Short mmCIF file of C-alpha atoms in Angstrom, two decimals:
data_model
loop_
_atom_site.label_atom_id
_atom_site.label_comp_id
_atom_site.label_asym_id
_atom_site.label_seq_id
_atom_site.Cartn_x
_atom_site.Cartn_y
_atom_site.Cartn_z
CA GLN A 1 -8.12 -37.51 -34.92
CA VAL A 2 -7.19 -34.48 -36.16
CA GLN A 3 -8.71 -30.85 -36.26
CA LEU A 4 -8.15 -28.29 -39.31
CA VAL A 5 -8.65 -24.93 -38.94
CA GLU A 6 -9.75 -22.51 -42.73
CA SER A 7 -8.41 -18.40 -42.71
CA GLY A 8 -8.02 -16.26 -45.44
CA GLY A 9 -10.88 -16.02 -47.66
CA GLY A 10 -12.72 -13.61 -48.75
CA LEU A 11 -14.86 -10.56 -50.99
CA VAL A 12 -11.51 -10.14 -53.89
CA GLN A 13 -11.96 -8.81 -57.73
CA ALA A 14 -10.77 -10.28 -60.69
CA GLY A 15 -7.05 -11.48 -61.13
CA ASP A 16 -6.00 -11.14 -57.60
CA SER A 17 -4.81 -12.91 -55.08
CA LEU A 18 -5.67 -14.13 -51.69
CA ARG A 19 -3.93 -16.86 -49.24
CA LEU A 20 -5.69 -19.99 -47.70
CA SER A 21 -3.93 -21.47 -45.22
CA CYS A 22 -5.62 -24.45 -43.09
CA ALA A 23 -3.82 -24.82 -39.80
CA ALA A 24 -3.76 -28.54 -37.71
CA SER A 25 -4.21 -29.93 -34.85
CA GLY A 26 -2.29 -33.14 -34.03
CA HIS A 27 1.51 -34.50 -33.56
CA THR A 28 1.80 -35.93 -36.48
CA PHE A 29 0.83 -33.60 -39.21
CA SER A 30 3.25 -34.08 -41.42
CA ARG A 31 2.65 -38.06 -42.39
CA TYR A 32 -0.47 -36.43 -44.16
CA ALA A 33 -1.39 -35.92 -47.00
CA MET A 34 -3.00 -32.52 -47.14
CA GLY A 35 -5.80 -31.71 -50.04
CA TRP A 36 -7.65 -28.46 -51.61
CA PHE A 37 -10.95 -28.63 -52.00
CA ARG A 38 -14.37 -26.84 -52.86
CA GLN A 39 -17.60 -26.58 -54.01
CA SER A 40 -19.86 -24.11 -55.54
CA PRO A 41 -24.13 -23.50 -54.71
CA GLY A 42 -25.31 -26.47 -56.61
CA LYS A 43 -22.64 -28.57 -56.90
CA GLU A 44 -20.21 -31.01 -55.74
CA ARG A 45 -17.11 -30.26 -54.24
CA GLU A 46 -14.43 -31.02 -56.63
CA PHE A 47 -10.47 -30.70 -55.71
CA VAL A 48 -8.39 -28.23 -56.32
CA ALA A 49 -5.35 -29.61 -55.57
CA LEU A 50 -3.26 -31.67 -52.54
CA ILE A 51 0.29 -32.09 -51.61
CA THR A 52 2.19 -36.07 -49.81
CA SER A 53 3.51 -36.25 -46.73
CA GLY A 54 7.77 -35.84 -49.06
CA GLY A 55 6.11 -32.78 -50.81
CA LEU A 56 4.49 -33.84 -53.35
CA THR A 57 2.08 -31.47 -55.38
CA ASN A 58 -0.72 -32.61 -58.30
CA TYR A 59 -3.56 -29.42 -58.48
CA ALA A 60 -6.70 -29.55 -61.02
CA ASP A 61 -6.37 -28.57 -64.07
CA SER A 62 -8.59 -26.20 -63.64
CA VAL A 63 -6.05 -23.87 -60.80
CA LYS A 64 -3.53 -25.27 -62.62
CA GLY A 65 -0.05 -22.40 -62.76
CA ARG A 66 -2.30 -19.90 -60.23
CA PHE A 67 -2.76 -22.41 -57.41
CA THR A 68 -0.03 -23.33 -55.76
CA ILE A 69 0.07 -26.02 -51.92
CA SER A 70 2.73 -26.22 -50.05
CA ARG A 71 3.21 -27.21 -46.15
CA ASP A 72 4.93 -25.99 -42.52
CA ASN A 73 5.31 -29.12 -41.17
CA ALA A 74 6.43 -26.86 -38.40
CA LYS A 75 4.17 -25.05 -38.23
CA ASN A 76 1.62 -27.75 -39.02
CA THR A 77 0.33 -25.71 -41.84
CA VAL A 78 -1.09 -25.75 -45.11
CA PHE A 79 -1.63 -23.26 -47.45
CA LEU A 80 -3.38 -22.51 -50.63
CA GLN A 81 -2.02 -18.69 -52.37
CA MET A 82 -4.48 -18.84 -55.72
CA ASN A 83 -2.83 -16.03 -57.95
CA SER A 84 -4.60 -14.91 -61.30
CA LEU A 85 -8.13 -15.50 -59.54
CA LYS A 86 -11.36 -15.73 -61.61
CA PRO A 87 -15.09 -15.73 -60.52
CA GLU A 88 -15.57 -19.40 -61.36
CA ASP A 89 -13.36 -20.13 -59.07
CA THR A 90 -15.40 -18.57 -55.93
CA ALA A 91 -16.87 -21.24 -54.02
CA VAL A 92 -16.65 -21.46 -50.42
CA TYR A 93 -12.34 -24.06 -49.63
CA TYR A 94 -12.42 -26.49 -47.47
CA CYS A 95 -8.76 -28.03 -45.79
CA ALA A 96 -9.01 -32.42 -45.87
CA ALA A 97 -6.28 -34.40 -44.34
CA THR A 98 -5.02 -38.27 -44.64
CA ASP A 99 -3.58 -40.80 -43.78
CA ILE A 100 -2.68 -42.23 -47.63
CA ASN A 101 0.73 -41.42 -48.15
CA TRP A 102 -0.06 -40.92 -52.21
CA GLY A 103 -2.82 -38.67 -50.86
CA GLY A 104 -5.57 -39.41 -53.47
CA ARG A 105 -8.52 -37.01 -55.74
CA GLY A 106 -11.37 -38.16 -54.08
CA ALA A 107 -13.21 -36.84 -51.18
CA SER A 108 -13.47 -39.70 -49.94
CA ASP A 109 -9.49 -40.29 -49.49
CA TYR A 110 -9.90 -38.12 -47.14
CA LYS A 111 -10.86 -38.85 -43.66
CA TYR A 112 -10.57 -35.05 -42.21
CA TRP A 113 -11.64 -31.82 -42.99
CA GLY A 114 -12.74 -28.79 -41.83
CA GLN A 115 -15.51 -25.96 -41.72
CA GLY A 116 -14.32 -24.07 -44.90
CA THR A 117 -14.17 -20.42 -45.92
CA GLN A 118 -15.73 -18.91 -48.26
CA VAL A 119 -14.24 -17.32 -51.58
CA THR A 120 -16.09 -15.06 -53.51
CA VAL A 121 -14.45 -13.37 -56.40
CA SER A 122 -16.48 -10.63 -58.01
CA SER A 123 -15.31 -9.80 -61.86
#
């Protein structure tokens, strides 16, 4: 069982940066691939970024070059550095974990989810 707790969301202006954190419980964090997803009102949850247990990363086209996912296995934490934020990045951001080595871009690939943190970008 893995419990995930996100933090770092908030209200920012377009062009600003935010760093989201996701703290995981358990002793096997390093074995999980981790993902970030987001969901806006009336829209389906969408893939943002993933990092495999080996540190490989993958991004949605909409955030590539602006967002960076990283992990600190010693602290059981995964991060999402978000730069050059746009109003269309406004959403609830969720952290997720899977024991599938390569992770996945679909929400159904992930077994454990955090409660989400709100990111609002004003124009």
